[in-house]
PDB file of C-alpha atoms in Angstrom:
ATOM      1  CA  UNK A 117     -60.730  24.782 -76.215  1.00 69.00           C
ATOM      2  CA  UNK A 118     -56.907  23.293 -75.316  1.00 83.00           C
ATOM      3  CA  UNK A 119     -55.604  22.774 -78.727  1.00 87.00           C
ATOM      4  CA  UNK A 120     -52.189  22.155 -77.250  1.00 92.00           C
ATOM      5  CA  UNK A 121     -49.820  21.543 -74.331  1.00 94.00           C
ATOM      6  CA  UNK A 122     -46.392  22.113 -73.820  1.00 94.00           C
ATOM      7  CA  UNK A 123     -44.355  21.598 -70.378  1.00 95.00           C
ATOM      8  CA  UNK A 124     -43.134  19.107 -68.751  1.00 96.00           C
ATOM      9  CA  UNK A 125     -44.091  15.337 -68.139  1.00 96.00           C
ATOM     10  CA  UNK A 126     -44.778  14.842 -64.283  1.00 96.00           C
ATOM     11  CA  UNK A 127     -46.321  11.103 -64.755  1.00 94.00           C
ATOM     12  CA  UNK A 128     -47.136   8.424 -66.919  1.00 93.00           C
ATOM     13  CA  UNK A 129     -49.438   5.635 -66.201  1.00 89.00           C
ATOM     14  CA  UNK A 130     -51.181   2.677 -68.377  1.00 85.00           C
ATOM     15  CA  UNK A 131     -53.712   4.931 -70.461  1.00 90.00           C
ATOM     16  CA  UNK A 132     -52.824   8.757 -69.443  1.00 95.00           C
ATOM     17  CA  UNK A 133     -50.151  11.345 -68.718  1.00 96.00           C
ATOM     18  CA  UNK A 134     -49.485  14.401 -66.770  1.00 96.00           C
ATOM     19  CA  UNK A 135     -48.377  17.471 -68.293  1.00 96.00           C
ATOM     20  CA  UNK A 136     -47.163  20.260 -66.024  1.00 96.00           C
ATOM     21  CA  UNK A 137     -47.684  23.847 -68.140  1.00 95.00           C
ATOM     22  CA  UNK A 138     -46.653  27.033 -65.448  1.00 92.00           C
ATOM     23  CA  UNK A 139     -47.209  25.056 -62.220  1.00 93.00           C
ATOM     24  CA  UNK A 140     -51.006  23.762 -63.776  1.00 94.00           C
ATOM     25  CA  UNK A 141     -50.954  19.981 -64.452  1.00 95.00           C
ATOM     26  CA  UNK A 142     -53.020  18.295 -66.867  1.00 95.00           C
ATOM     27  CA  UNK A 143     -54.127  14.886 -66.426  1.00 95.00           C
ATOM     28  CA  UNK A 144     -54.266  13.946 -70.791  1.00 97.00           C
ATOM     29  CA  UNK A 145     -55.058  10.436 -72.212  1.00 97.00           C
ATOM     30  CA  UNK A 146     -53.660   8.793 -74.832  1.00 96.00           C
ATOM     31  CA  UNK A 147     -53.427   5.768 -76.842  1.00 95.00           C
ATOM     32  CA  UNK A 148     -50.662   2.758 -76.177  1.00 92.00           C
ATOM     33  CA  UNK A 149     -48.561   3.129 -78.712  1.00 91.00           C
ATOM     34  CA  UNK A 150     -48.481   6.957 -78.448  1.00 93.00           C
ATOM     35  CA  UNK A 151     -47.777   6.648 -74.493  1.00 92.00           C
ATOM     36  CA  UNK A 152     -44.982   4.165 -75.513  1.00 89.00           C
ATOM     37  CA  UNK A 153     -43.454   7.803 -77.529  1.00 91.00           C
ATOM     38  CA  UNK A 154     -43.399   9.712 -74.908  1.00 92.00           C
ATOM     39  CA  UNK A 155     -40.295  11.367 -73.168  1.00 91.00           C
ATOM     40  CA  UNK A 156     -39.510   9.976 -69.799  1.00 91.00           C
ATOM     41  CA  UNK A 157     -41.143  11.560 -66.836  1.00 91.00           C
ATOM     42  CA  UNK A 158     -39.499  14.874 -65.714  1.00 94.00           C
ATOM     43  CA  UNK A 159     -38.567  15.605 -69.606  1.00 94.00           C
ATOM     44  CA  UNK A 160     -40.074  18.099 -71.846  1.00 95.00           C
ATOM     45  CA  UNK A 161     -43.051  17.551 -73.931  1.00 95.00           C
ATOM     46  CA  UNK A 162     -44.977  18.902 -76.409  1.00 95.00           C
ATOM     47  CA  UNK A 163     -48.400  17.117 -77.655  1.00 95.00           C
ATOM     48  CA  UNK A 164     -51.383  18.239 -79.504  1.00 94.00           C
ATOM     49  CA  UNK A 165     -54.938  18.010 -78.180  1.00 95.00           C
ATOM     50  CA  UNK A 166     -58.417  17.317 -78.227  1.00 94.00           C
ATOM     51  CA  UNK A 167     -61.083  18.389 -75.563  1.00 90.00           C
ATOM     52  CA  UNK A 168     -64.341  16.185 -75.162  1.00 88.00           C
ATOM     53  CA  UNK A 169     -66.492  17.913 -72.898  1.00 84.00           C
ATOM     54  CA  UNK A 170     -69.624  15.970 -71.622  1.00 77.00           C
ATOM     55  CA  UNK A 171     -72.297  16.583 -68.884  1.00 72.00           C
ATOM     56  CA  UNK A 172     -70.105  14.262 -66.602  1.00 75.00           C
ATOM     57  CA  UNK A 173     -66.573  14.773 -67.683  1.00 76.00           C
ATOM     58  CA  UNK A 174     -63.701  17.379 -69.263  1.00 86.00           C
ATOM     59  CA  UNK A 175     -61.510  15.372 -70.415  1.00 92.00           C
ATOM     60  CA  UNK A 176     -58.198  15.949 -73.070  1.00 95.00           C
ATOM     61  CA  UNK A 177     -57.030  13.037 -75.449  1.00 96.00           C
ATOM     62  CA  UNK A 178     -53.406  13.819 -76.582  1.00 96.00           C
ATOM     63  CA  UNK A 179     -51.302  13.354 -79.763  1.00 96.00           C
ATOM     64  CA  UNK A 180     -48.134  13.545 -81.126  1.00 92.00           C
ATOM     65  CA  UNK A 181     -48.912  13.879 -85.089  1.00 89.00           C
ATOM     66  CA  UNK A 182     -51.501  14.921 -87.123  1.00 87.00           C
ATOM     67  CA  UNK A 183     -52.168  12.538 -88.655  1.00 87.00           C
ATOM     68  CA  UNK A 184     -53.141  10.532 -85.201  1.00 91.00           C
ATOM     69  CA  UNK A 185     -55.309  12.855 -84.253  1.00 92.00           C
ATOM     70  CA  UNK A 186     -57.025  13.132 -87.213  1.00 90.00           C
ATOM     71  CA  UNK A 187     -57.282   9.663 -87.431  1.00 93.00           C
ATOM     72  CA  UNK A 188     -58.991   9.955 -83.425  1.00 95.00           C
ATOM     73  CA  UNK A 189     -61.622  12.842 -84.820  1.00 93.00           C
ATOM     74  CA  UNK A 190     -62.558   9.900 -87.639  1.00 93.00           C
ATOM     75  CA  UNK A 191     -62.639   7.567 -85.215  1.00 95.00           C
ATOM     76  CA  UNK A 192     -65.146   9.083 -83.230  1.00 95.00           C
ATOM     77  CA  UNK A 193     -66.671  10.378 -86.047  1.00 94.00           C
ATOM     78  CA  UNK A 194     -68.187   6.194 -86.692  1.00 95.00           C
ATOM     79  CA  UNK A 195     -71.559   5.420 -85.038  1.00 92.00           C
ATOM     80  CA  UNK A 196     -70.945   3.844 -81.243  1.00 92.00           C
ATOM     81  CA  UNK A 197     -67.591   4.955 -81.030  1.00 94.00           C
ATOM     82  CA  UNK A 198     -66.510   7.194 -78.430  1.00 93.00           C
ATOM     83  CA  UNK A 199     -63.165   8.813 -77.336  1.00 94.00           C
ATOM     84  CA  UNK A 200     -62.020   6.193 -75.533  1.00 94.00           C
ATOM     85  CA  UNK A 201     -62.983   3.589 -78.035  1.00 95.00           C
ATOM     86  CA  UNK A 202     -61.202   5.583 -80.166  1.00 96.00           C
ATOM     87  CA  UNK A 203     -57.879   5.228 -78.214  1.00 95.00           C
ATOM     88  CA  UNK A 204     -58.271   1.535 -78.196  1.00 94.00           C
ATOM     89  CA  UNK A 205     -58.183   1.229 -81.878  1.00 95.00           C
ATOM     90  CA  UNK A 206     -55.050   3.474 -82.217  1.00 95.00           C
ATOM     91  CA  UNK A 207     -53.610   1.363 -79.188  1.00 93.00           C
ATOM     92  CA  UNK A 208     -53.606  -1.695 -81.127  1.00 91.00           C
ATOM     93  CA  UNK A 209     -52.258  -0.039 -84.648  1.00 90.00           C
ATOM     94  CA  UNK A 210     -49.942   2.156 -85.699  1.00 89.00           C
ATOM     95  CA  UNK A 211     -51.817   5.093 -87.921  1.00 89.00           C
ATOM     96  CA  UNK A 212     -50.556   4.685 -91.287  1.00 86.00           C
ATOM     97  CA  UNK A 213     -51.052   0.954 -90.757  1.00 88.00           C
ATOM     98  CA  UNK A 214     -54.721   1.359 -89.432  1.00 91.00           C
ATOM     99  CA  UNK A 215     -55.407   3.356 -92.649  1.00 89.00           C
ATOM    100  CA  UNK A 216     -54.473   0.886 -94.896  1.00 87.00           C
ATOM    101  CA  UNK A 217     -56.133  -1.602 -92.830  1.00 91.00           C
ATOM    102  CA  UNK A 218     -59.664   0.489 -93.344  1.00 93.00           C
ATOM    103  CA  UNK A 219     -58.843   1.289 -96.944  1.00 89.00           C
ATOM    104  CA  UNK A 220     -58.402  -2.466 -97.941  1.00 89.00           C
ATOM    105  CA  UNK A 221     -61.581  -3.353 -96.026  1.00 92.00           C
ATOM    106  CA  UNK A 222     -59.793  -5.833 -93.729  1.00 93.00           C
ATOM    107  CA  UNK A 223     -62.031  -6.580 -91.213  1.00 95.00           C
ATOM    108  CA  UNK A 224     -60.248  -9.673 -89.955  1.00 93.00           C
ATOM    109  CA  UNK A 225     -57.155  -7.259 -89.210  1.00 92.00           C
ATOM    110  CA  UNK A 226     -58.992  -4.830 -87.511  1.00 94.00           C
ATOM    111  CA  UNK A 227     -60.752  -7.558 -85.317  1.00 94.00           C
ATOM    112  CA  UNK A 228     -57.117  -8.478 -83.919  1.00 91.00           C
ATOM    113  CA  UNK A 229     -57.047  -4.978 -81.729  1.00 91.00           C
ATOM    114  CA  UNK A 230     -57.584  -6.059 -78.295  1.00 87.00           C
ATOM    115  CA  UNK A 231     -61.054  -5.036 -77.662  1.00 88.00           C
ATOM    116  CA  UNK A 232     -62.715  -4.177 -81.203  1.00 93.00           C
ATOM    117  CA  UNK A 233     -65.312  -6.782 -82.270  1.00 93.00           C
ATOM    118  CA  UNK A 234     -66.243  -7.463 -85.624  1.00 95.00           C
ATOM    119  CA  UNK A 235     -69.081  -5.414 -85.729  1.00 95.00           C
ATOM    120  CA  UNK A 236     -67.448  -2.697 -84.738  1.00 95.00           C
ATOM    121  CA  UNK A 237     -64.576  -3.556 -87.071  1.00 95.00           C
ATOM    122  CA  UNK A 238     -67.278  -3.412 -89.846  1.00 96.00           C
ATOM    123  CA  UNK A 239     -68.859  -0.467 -88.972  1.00 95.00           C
ATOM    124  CA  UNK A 240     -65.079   1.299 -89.021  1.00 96.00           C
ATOM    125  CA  UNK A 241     -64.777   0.239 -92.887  1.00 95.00           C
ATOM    126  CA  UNK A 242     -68.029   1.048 -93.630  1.00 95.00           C
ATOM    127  CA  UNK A 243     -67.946   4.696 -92.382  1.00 95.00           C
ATOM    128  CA  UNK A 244     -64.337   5.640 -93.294  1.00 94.00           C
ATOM    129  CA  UNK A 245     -63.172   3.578 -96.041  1.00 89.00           C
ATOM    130  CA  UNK A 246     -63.530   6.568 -98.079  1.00 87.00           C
ATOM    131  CA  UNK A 247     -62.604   8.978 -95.460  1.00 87.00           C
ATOM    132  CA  UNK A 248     -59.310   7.924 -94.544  1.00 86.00           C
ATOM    133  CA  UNK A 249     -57.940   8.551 -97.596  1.00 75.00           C
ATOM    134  CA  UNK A 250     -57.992  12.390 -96.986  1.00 72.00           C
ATOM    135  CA  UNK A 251     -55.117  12.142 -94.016  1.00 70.00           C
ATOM    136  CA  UNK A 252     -52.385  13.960 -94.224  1.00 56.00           C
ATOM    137  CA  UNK A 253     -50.302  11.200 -93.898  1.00 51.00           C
ATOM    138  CA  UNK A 254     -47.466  11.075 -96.493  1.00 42.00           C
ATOM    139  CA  UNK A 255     -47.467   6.991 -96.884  1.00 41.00           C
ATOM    140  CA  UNK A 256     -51.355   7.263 -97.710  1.00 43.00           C
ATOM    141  CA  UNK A 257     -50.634  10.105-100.288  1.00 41.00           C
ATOM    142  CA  UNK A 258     -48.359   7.870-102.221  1.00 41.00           C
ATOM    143  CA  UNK A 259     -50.469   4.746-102.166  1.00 41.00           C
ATOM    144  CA  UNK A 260     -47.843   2.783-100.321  1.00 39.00           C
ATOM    145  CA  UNK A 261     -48.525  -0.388 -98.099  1.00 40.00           C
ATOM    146  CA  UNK A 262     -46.938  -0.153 -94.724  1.00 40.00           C
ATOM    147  CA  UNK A 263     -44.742  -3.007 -94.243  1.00 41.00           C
ATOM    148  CA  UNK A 264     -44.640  -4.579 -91.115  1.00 41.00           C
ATOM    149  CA  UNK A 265     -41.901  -3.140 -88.411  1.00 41.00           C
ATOM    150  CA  UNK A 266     -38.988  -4.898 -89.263  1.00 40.00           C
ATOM    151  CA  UNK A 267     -37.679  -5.373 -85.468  1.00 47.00           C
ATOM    152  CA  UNK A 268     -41.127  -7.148 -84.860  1.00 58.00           C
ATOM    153  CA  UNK A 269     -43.539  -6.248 -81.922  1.00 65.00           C
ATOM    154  CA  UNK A 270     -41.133  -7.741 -78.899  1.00 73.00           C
ATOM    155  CA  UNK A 271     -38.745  -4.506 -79.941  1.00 72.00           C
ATOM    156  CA  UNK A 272     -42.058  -2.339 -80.166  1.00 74.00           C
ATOM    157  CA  UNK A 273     -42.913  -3.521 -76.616  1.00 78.00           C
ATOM    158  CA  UNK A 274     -38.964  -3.336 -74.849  1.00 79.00           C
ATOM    159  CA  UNK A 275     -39.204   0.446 -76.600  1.00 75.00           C
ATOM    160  CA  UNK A 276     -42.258   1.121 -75.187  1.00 76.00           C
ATOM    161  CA  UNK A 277     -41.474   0.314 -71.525  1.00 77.00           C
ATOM    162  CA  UNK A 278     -37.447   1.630 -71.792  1.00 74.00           C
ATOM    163  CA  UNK A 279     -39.878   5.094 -72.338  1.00 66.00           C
ATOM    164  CA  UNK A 280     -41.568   4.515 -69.303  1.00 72.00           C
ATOM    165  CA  UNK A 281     -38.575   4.491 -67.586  1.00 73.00           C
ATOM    166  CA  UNK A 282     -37.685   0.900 -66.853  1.00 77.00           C
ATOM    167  CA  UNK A 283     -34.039  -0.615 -67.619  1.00 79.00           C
ATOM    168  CA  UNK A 284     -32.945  -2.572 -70.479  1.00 78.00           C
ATOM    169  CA  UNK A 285     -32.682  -6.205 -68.719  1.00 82.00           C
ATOM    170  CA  UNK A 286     -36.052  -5.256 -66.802  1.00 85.00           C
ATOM    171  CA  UNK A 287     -37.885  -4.318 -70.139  1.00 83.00           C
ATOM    172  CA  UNK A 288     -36.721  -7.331 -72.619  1.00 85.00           C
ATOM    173  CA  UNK A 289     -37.341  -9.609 -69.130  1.00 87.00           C
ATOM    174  CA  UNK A 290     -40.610  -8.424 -69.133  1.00 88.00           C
ATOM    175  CA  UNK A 291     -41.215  -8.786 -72.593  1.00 86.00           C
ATOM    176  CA  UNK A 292     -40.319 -11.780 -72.881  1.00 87.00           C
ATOM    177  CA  UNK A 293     -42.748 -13.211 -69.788  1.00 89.00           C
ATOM    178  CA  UNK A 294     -45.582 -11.656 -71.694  1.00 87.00           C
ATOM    179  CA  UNK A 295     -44.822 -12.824 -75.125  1.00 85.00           C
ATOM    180  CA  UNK A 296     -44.040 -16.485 -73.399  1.00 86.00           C
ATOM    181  CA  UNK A 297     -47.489 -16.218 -71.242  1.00 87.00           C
ATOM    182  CA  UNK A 298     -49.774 -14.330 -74.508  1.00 86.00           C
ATOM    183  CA  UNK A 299     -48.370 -16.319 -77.278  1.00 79.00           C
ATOM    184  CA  UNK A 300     -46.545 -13.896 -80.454  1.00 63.00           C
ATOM    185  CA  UNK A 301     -49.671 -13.570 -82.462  1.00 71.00           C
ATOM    186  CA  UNK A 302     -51.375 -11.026 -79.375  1.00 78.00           C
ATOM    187  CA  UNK A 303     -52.071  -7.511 -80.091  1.00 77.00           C
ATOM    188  CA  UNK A 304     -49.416  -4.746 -78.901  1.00 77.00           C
ATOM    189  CA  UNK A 305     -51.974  -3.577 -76.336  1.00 77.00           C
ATOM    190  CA  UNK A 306     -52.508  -6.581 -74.796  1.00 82.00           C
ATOM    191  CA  UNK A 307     -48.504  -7.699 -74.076  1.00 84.00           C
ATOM    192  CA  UNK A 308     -47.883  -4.086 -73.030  1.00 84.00           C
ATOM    193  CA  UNK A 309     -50.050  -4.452 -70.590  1.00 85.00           C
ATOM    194  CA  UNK A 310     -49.171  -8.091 -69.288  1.00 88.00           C
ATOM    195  CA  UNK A 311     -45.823  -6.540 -69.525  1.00 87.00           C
ATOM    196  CA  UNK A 312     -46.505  -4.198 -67.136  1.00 87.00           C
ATOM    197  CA  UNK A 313     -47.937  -6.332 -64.420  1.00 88.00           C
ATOM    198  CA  UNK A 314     -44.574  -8.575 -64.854  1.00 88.00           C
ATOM    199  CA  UNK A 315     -42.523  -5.515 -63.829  1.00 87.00           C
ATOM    200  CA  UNK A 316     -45.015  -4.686 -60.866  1.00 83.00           C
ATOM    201  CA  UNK A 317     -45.276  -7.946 -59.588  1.00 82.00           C
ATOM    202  CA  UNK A 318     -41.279  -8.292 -59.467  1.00 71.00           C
ATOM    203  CA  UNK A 319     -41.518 -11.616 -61.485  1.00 57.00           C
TER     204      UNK A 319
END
């Protein structure tokens, strides 16, 4: 199985990426947040991954820590939820956050991830509550709380789309729109991707 890829990035779109290795491309998804990471297209890249073969499908989920993809093997690891499920919850959370999150049994906070219910959000503490503290992530290891990013999720989101490529005035325009049209309190995933239709729309 692909463990890894390193080449270069031909493409990014909303969910996925692809990764040139030798004159092969490979079509890899990955979460948000992680997408938001990435190099700009025609750079260098280097991402660990996961293969999820099915009777329909091949498909690679990608990574850039250890810690995230560890967190995607627990993910999946939780009754009803699949790969791309799994994608969704690390879309709307950054890892070490998500952890504490599970940890603390805060279901309400999970349920604010575009797209996870509160079932679902129950079923994730239920199943790793324990589990999650076994990451190798060093913030866990210490007991720490993971404070809230200090530039606030508008900088998160201009980040995010500079990394796809777009210019500064474009990006915080863009941001801006969504925030103005979402309201401040909506998930990362969900003004990314209003975001994104602002900038392909031309408004």
């Amino acid at each position: 199985m692909i463990a890894a890829l390193r080449g270069t990035l031909v493409e990014k779109s909303l969910d996925e990426a692809l990764i040139d290795v030798g004159g092969v491309s490979y079509r890899v998804a990955f979460s948000t947040l992680t997408l938001g990471k990435l190099p700009a297209e025609g750079q260098p890249v280097h991402v660990r991954v996961r293969t999820v073969v099915r009777e329909d499908a091949f498909e690679l989920f990608g990574f850039l820590t250890r810690g995230e993809e560890e967190m995607f093997l627990l993910l999946t690891s939780v009754s009803h939820v699949g790969p791309r499920l799994a994608l969704t919850v690390l879309s709307g959370m950054e890892v070490p956050e998500l952890v504490v999150a599970i940890a603390k049994e805060e279901v309400a906070r999970l349920t604010k991830i575009h797209g996870i219910g509160k079932k679902t959000a129950e079923r994730l503490v239920l199943e790793l509550k324990e589990k999650v503290k076994t990451l190798h992530l060093e913030a866990v290891a210490k007991g720490a709380m993971i404070p809230p990013p200090p530039a606030g999720p508008m900088a998160d989101l201009v980040s995010a789309l500079l990394n796809l490529g777009y210019k500064a005035p474009q990006a915080e325009k863009a941001a801006e729109v969504a925030g103005e049209r979402l309201g401040p309190e909506a998930a990362f995933q969900a003004l990314f991707r209003e975001a994104l239709k602002v900038l392909r729309s031309g408004a």
